[in-house]
Amino acid sequence: MHCNACKARLAAGCLVAVLPFAALAQAPPPTTPGEVRIVDDTGAPAIFMPELEAALARARWERVATAATTNARIDVGIVFHVLSGPLGEGDLDDELVARQLAVVNDAFDAAGFRFVVAAVRRYPDSPYFAGGCFPTTESGLRMKAELAVEPKRFVNVYSCRLALPYIAGYGTLPNEFAEDDPRHGVVIDHASVPGSPAPLSLGHTLVHELGHYFGLLHTFQGGCVAPGDEVADTPAEAIAGFGCATGRDSCPQDDGDDPVENFMDYSDDACTNHFTPQQGERMRALAAIYRPGLVTPVDAPTPPRAHSSHRRP
């Protein structure tokens, strides 16, 4: 499991599986001089975890998760919401959005997903840009309710200023809300896209948060205690990985070194490079079970509403 911010993405996403959100958001992880620790957040209450596992068990037994058991590629449409400040800070041009999409597609290729930009919507001088986009706050919920585009059919990705160096991203789990609920989606800090300063220099924060979006937990979920992240081919890991601690074995009683190069750990972007086959299977199965509207043919969304009221007065 990984939280890019967990990388620098606060343990927002998967950490939530074991801790209530309040506990997650209270204090950032400790840092040493010169060290940036980024984590992510899903904010999903632990109650959603057993439901995910029960649904997977039913799918495997009944073979109903067709998308997970075939080689067919899953095409998913993304709507990018680019929020920026009064001086244009945070604005991502089309080339940068394309670079971020290429990173995502490269990461998810082996898992059988392909992401297509359905629309890029820009909100200059947005009141939600700086601090108002965190999705568990009143302001963040209002932002999603106002801006989300057909959440049943598209992954809504919001780029804004979160709380670096501690929180770089936030992703919801697929079973948290009804398919068409605008609270679904991923929020990333604008300084986590490709070309940003290390440790978030390669755009892996969005990869990590999309992992949560399709049902992955952090690789360190549950520490050395089974079932951990519920994925058999990710070795157990006692604590999150930061930096690039290759060769670390924090659960010596279990097979394998810590999966610090997995996208769902908190390691630096330069260190993370893969999902495992069973992580891919899990994402495909949960997409078929909880988000079937996402895996239908990708069409353009309805024309954008006027956003004049979204600017600051």
Short mmCIF file of C-alpha atoms in Angstrom, two decimals:
data_model
loop_
_atom_site.label_atom_id
_atom_site.label_comp_id
_atom_site.label_asym_id
_atom_site.label_seq_id
_atom_site.Cartn_x
_atom_site.Cartn_y
_atom_site.Cartn_z
CA MET A 1 0.00 0.00 0.00
CA HIS A 2 1.33 3.40 -0.62
CA CYS A 3 0.37 6.90 -0.02
CA ASN A 4 2.51 9.02 -2.14
CA ALA A 5 2.35 11.71 0.30
CA CYS A 6 2.68 8.88 2.35
CA LYS A 7 5.40 9.10 0.33
CA ALA A 8 4.64 12.42 1.18
CA ARG A 9 1.10 11.66 1.12
CA LEU A 10 0.08 11.47 4.59
CA ALA A 11 -1.05 8.09 5.49
CA ALA A 12 -4.22 9.30 4.33
CA GLY A 13 -5.36 6.65 2.21
CA CYS A 14 -4.71 3.28 3.43
CA LEU A 15 -3.57 4.12 6.81
CA VAL A 16 -7.10 4.96 7.43
CA ALA A 17 -7.89 1.34 7.34
CA VAL A 18 -6.51 0.96 10.80
CA LEU A 19 -6.85 4.42 12.26
CA PRO A 20 -9.77 6.83 12.40
CA PHE A 21 -9.21 9.84 10.18
CA ALA A 22 -8.79 12.19 13.13
CA ALA A 23 -5.83 10.18 14.30
CA LEU A 24 -4.28 10.30 10.86
CA ALA A 25 -4.66 13.96 10.26
CA GLN A 26 -3.52 15.17 13.66
CA ALA A 27 0.24 14.93 13.54
CA PRO A 28 2.53 14.47 10.56
CA PRO A 29 5.22 11.81 10.75
CA PRO A 30 8.51 12.88 12.34
CA THR A 31 11.25 14.18 10.10
CA THR A 32 14.96 14.67 10.49
CA PRO A 33 16.75 17.79 9.23
CA GLY A 34 16.66 17.88 5.47
CA GLU A 35 14.21 15.00 5.24
CA VAL A 36 10.80 15.37 3.70
CA ARG A 37 8.23 12.76 4.56
CA ILE A 38 5.16 12.83 2.48
CA VAL A 39 2.08 10.79 3.01
CA ASP A 40 -1.37 10.47 1.55
CA ASP A 41 -4.81 10.09 2.90
CA THR A 42 -7.89 8.15 1.96
CA GLY A 43 -9.77 8.98 5.10
CA ALA A 44 -11.80 5.83 4.68
CA PRO A 45 -13.20 4.44 7.95
CA ALA A 46 -12.03 0.94 8.81
CA ILE A 47 -15.60 -0.31 8.42
CA PHE A 48 -15.14 -0.34 4.63
CA MET A 49 -12.25 -2.80 4.68
CA PRO A 50 -14.11 -6.04 5.55
CA GLU A 51 -16.68 -5.23 2.87
CA LEU A 52 -13.97 -4.99 0.24
CA GLU A 53 -12.54 -8.37 1.21
CA ALA A 54 -15.96 -10.05 1.33
CA ALA A 55 -16.78 -8.72 -2.13
CA LEU A 56 -13.49 -10.03 -3.50
CA ALA A 57 -14.10 -13.44 -1.96
CA ARG A 58 -17.55 -13.63 -3.57
CA ALA A 59 -16.16 -12.54 -6.93
CA ARG A 60 -13.46 -15.18 -6.90
CA TRP A 61 -15.90 -17.89 -5.90
CA GLU A 62 -18.69 -16.94 -8.28
CA ARG A 63 -16.45 -15.64 -11.09
CA VAL A 64 -18.59 -12.55 -11.44
CA ALA A 65 -15.73 -10.08 -11.71
CA THR A 66 -15.29 -10.62 -15.44
CA ALA A 67 -12.96 -7.67 -15.86
CA ALA A 68 -10.61 -9.17 -13.30
CA THR A 69 -10.45 -12.63 -14.82
CA THR A 70 -9.98 -11.80 -18.49
CA ASN A 71 -7.15 -10.16 -20.38
CA ALA A 72 -9.36 -7.37 -21.68
CA ARG A 73 -7.92 -3.93 -21.08
CA ILE A 74 -9.98 -1.58 -18.92
CA ASP A 75 -10.25 1.93 -20.37
CA VAL A 76 -10.96 4.62 -17.78
CA GLY A 77 -11.77 8.26 -18.46
CA ILE A 78 -10.20 10.97 -16.28
CA VAL A 79 -11.38 14.53 -15.81
CA PHE A 80 -8.54 16.73 -14.57
CA HIS A 81 -9.56 19.73 -12.46
CA VAL A 82 -6.64 22.17 -12.37
CA LEU A 83 -7.05 24.75 -9.61
CA SER A 84 -4.65 27.68 -9.38
CA GLY A 85 -4.00 30.76 -7.25
CA PRO A 86 -4.32 34.49 -7.95
CA LEU A 87 -0.87 34.68 -9.58
CA GLY A 88 -1.31 31.50 -11.58
CA GLU A 89 0.53 29.36 -9.05
CA GLY A 90 -0.43 25.72 -9.37
CA ASP A 91 -1.56 25.97 -12.98
CA LEU A 92 -0.63 22.88 -14.98
CA ASP A 93 -0.43 23.33 -18.73
CA ASP A 94 -1.66 20.73 -21.20
CA GLU A 95 1.85 19.35 -21.73
CA LEU A 96 2.28 18.70 -18.01
CA VAL A 97 -1.13 17.05 -17.77
CA ALA A 98 -0.11 14.82 -20.69
CA ARG A 99 3.17 13.92 -18.95
CA GLN A 100 1.30 13.02 -15.79
CA LEU A 101 -1.12 10.86 -17.76
CA ALA A 102 1.79 9.07 -19.44
CA VAL A 103 3.26 8.26 -16.02
CA VAL A 104 -0.07 6.86 -14.85
CA ASN A 105 -0.53 4.74 -17.97
CA ASP A 106 2.99 3.36 -17.74
CA ALA A 107 2.41 2.40 -14.09
CA PHE A 108 -0.96 0.74 -14.70
CA ASP A 109 -0.17 -0.93 -18.01
CA ALA A 110 0.74 -4.32 -16.54
CA ALA A 111 -2.44 -4.23 -14.44
CA GLY A 112 -4.51 -3.89 -17.61
CA PHE A 113 -5.72 -0.30 -17.22
CA ARG A 114 -5.49 2.53 -19.71
CA PHE A 115 -6.47 6.06 -18.71
CA VAL A 116 -7.78 8.60 -21.20
CA VAL A 117 -8.22 12.32 -20.55
CA ALA A 118 -11.89 13.05 -21.08
CA ALA A 119 -11.55 16.73 -20.15
CA VAL A 120 -9.23 19.25 -18.51
CA ARG A 121 -11.03 21.97 -16.58
CA ARG A 122 -9.20 24.98 -15.20
CA TYR A 123 -10.20 27.23 -12.32
CA PRO A 124 -7.95 30.31 -12.10
CA ASP A 125 -7.82 32.15 -8.78
CA SER A 126 -9.90 29.43 -7.18
CA PRO A 127 -11.07 29.90 -3.59
CA TYR A 128 -10.39 26.19 -3.13
CA PHE A 129 -6.79 26.25 -4.37
CA ALA A 130 -4.86 26.89 -1.15
CA GLY A 131 -6.04 24.67 1.68
CA GLY A 132 -9.68 24.63 0.66
CA CYS A 133 -9.43 21.46 -1.39
CA PHE A 134 -8.75 18.90 1.35
CA PRO A 135 -11.65 16.53 0.73
CA THR A 136 -12.70 15.80 4.31
CA THR A 137 -13.25 19.46 5.16
CA GLU A 138 -16.46 21.39 4.57
CA SER A 139 -14.71 23.41 1.88
CA GLY A 140 -13.31 20.32 0.18
CA LEU A 141 -16.67 18.60 0.14
CA ARG A 142 -18.23 21.73 -1.32
CA MET A 143 -15.53 21.82 -4.00
CA LYS A 144 -16.24 18.27 -5.08
CA ALA A 145 -20.00 18.82 -5.05
CA GLU A 146 -19.56 21.87 -7.28
CA LEU A 147 -16.90 20.63 -9.68
CA ALA A 148 -17.23 16.84 -10.01
CA VAL A 149 -18.10 15.61 -13.49
CA GLU A 150 -20.23 12.45 -13.74
CA PRO A 151 -18.37 10.52 -11.01
CA LYS A 152 -20.10 7.31 -12.05
CA ARG A 153 -18.35 7.44 -15.43
CA PHE A 154 -15.12 9.37 -14.82
CA VAL A 155 -12.30 9.53 -12.31
CA ASN A 156 -12.24 13.12 -11.09
CA VAL A 157 -8.69 14.26 -10.28
CA TYR A 158 -8.21 17.59 -8.52
CA SER A 159 -4.86 19.40 -8.47
CA CYS A 160 -4.44 22.12 -5.84
CA ARG A 161 -2.25 23.09 -2.88
CA LEU A 162 -2.63 20.59 -0.04
CA ALA A 163 -0.19 20.54 2.86
CA LEU A 164 3.30 19.64 1.70
CA PRO A 165 5.66 18.48 3.02
CA TYR A 166 3.23 16.29 4.93
CA ILE A 167 0.24 15.55 2.73
CA ALA A 168 0.63 15.16 -1.03
CA GLY A 169 -2.52 13.29 -2.00
CA TYR A 170 -5.83 11.81 -1.00
CA GLY A 171 -7.78 9.01 -2.66
CA THR A 172 -11.15 7.48 -1.82
CA LEU A 173 -11.81 3.73 -1.77
CA PRO A 174 -14.21 2.29 -4.36
CA ASN A 175 -16.86 1.18 -1.84
CA GLU A 176 -17.03 4.31 0.30
CA PHE A 177 -19.86 5.94 -1.63
CA ALA A 178 -22.50 5.20 -4.24
CA GLU A 179 -21.13 5.17 -7.80
CA ASP A 180 -22.50 8.60 -8.67
CA ASP A 181 -21.47 10.31 -5.42
CA PRO A 182 -19.29 13.39 -6.08
CA ARG A 183 -17.15 12.57 -3.04
CA HIS A 184 -15.37 9.92 -5.10
CA GLY A 185 -12.10 11.09 -6.59
CA VAL A 186 -8.43 11.86 -6.08
CA VAL A 187 -6.85 15.08 -4.85
CA ILE A 188 -3.13 15.72 -5.39
CA ASP A 189 -0.84 18.58 -4.53
CA HIS A 190 0.17 20.45 -7.68
CA ALA A 191 3.81 20.07 -6.60
CA SER A 192 3.68 16.29 -6.97
CA VAL A 193 3.43 16.13 -10.76
CA PRO A 194 6.37 15.18 -13.03
CA GLY A 195 9.21 17.67 -12.79
CA SER A 196 8.43 18.71 -9.21
CA PRO A 197 11.20 18.76 -6.59
CA ALA A 198 12.26 15.44 -5.07
CA PRO A 199 11.01 13.26 -3.50
CA LEU A 200 7.83 13.73 -5.56
CA SER A 201 9.55 14.38 -8.85
CA LEU A 202 8.10 11.68 -11.12
CA GLY A 203 4.34 11.99 -10.69
CA HIS A 204 3.90 8.82 -8.63
CA THR A 205 1.60 10.50 -6.11
CA LEU A 206 -1.30 10.23 -8.54
CA VAL A 207 -0.35 6.62 -9.27
CA HIS A 208 -0.46 5.84 -5.56
CA GLU A 209 -3.79 7.57 -5.00
CA LEU A 210 -5.37 5.86 -7.99
CA GLY A 211 -4.23 2.61 -6.40
CA HIS A 212 -6.37 3.51 -3.40
CA TYR A 213 -9.20 4.58 -5.70
CA PHE A 214 -9.31 1.06 -7.13
CA GLY A 215 -9.06 -0.63 -3.74
CA LEU A 216 -5.39 -1.06 -2.86
CA LEU A 217 -4.16 -0.53 0.68
CA HIS A 218 -0.66 0.46 1.75
CA THR A 219 1.90 -2.31 1.67
CA PHE A 220 2.52 -1.70 5.37
CA GLN A 221 -1.17 -2.10 6.28
CA GLY A 222 -1.36 -4.12 9.50
CA GLY A 223 2.41 -4.33 9.85
CA CYS A 224 3.70 -7.88 10.16
CA VAL A 225 0.27 -9.23 11.14
CA ALA A 226 -1.74 -11.12 8.52
CA PRO A 227 -3.65 -10.40 6.36
CA GLY A 228 -1.80 -7.10 5.98
CA ASP A 229 -2.76 -5.37 2.75
CA GLU A 230 -4.84 -8.40 1.67
CA VAL A 231 -2.51 -9.04 -1.28
CA ALA A 232 -0.53 -12.29 -1.12
CA ASP A 233 2.37 -11.28 -3.37
CA THR A 234 3.37 -8.12 -1.47
CA PRO A 235 5.70 -9.12 1.40
CA ALA A 236 4.71 -8.03 4.90
CA GLU A 237 6.15 -4.71 6.05
CA ALA A 238 6.18 -3.46 9.65
CA ILE A 239 6.33 0.25 8.88
CA ALA A 240 6.16 2.54 5.89
CA GLY A 241 9.21 2.91 3.71
CA PHE A 242 10.65 6.40 3.22
CA GLY A 243 13.52 7.32 0.95
CA CYS A 244 14.55 4.09 -0.78
CA ALA A 245 15.35 1.48 1.87
CA THR A 246 15.94 -1.41 -0.53
CA GLY A 247 16.96 -4.63 1.17
CA ARG A 248 15.12 -3.78 4.38
CA ASP A 249 13.32 -6.69 6.05
CA SER A 250 11.15 -5.39 8.87
CA CYS A 251 9.19 -8.67 9.15
CA PRO A 252 12.02 -11.24 9.21
CA GLN A 253 9.66 -14.04 10.20
CA ASP A 254 7.94 -13.67 6.81
CA ASP A 255 9.31 -14.29 3.33
CA GLY A 256 10.73 -11.46 1.28
CA ASP A 257 12.25 -8.04 1.83
CA ASP A 258 10.00 -5.04 2.39
CA PRO A 259 8.25 -3.97 -0.84
CA VAL A 260 9.69 -0.46 -0.75
CA GLU A 261 9.70 -0.23 -4.55
CA ASN A 262 5.95 -0.83 -4.71
CA PHE A 263 3.78 2.14 -5.67
CA MET A 264 1.69 1.58 -2.53
CA ASP A 265 4.54 2.20 -0.09
CA TYR A 266 5.74 5.68 0.94
CA SER A 267 9.13 5.57 -0.74
CA ASP A 268 10.43 8.39 -2.94
CA ASP A 269 9.19 8.55 -6.52
CA ALA A 270 12.66 7.60 -7.75
CA CYS A 271 12.34 4.34 -5.82
CA THR A 272 8.82 3.14 -6.64
CA ASN A 273 8.30 1.29 -9.91
CA HIS A 274 5.58 -1.38 -9.88
CA PHE A 275 2.32 -2.96 -8.80
CA THR A 276 2.35 -6.73 -8.27
CA PRO A 277 0.21 -9.09 -10.39
CA GLN A 278 -2.20 -9.68 -7.51
CA GLN A 279 -2.52 -5.97 -6.85
CA GLY A 280 -3.58 -5.67 -10.49
CA GLU A 281 -6.08 -8.49 -10.06
CA ARG A 282 -7.50 -6.82 -6.96
CA MET A 283 -7.94 -3.46 -8.71
CA ARG A 284 -9.63 -5.05 -11.72
CA ALA A 285 -12.00 -7.08 -9.55
CA LEU A 286 -13.00 -4.14 -7.36
CA ALA A 287 -13.49 -1.92 -10.40
CA ALA A 288 -15.88 -4.52 -11.82
CA ILE A 289 -17.75 -4.89 -8.53
CA TYR A 290 -18.01 -1.31 -7.29
CA ARG A 291 -17.27 0.96 -10.26
CA PRO A 292 -18.71 -0.75 -13.35
CA GLY A 293 -19.66 2.62 -14.80
CA LEU A 294 -15.98 3.48 -15.13
CA VAL A 295 -15.18 0.55 -17.39
CA THR A 296 -17.72 1.31 -20.10
CA PRO A 297 -16.62 2.93 -23.40
CA VAL A 298 -15.14 6.37 -22.84
CA ASP A 299 -17.15 9.26 -24.26
CA ALA A 300 -16.65 12.95 -23.71
CA PRO A 301 -18.42 14.36 -20.66
CA THR A 302 -21.27 16.79 -20.97
CA PRO A 303 -20.22 20.38 -21.83
CA PRO A 304 -18.79 22.26 -18.83
CA ARG A 305 -20.95 24.54 -16.79
CA ALA A 306 -19.99 28.19 -16.60
CA HIS A 307 -17.53 28.68 -13.76
CA SER A 308 -17.63 32.44 -13.39
CA SER A 309 -19.03 32.08 -9.87
CA HIS A 310 -16.03 29.93 -8.95
CA ARG A 311 -13.58 32.81 -9.13
CA ARG A 312 -12.81 34.83 -6.06
CA PRO A 313 -14.92 37.96 -5.75
#
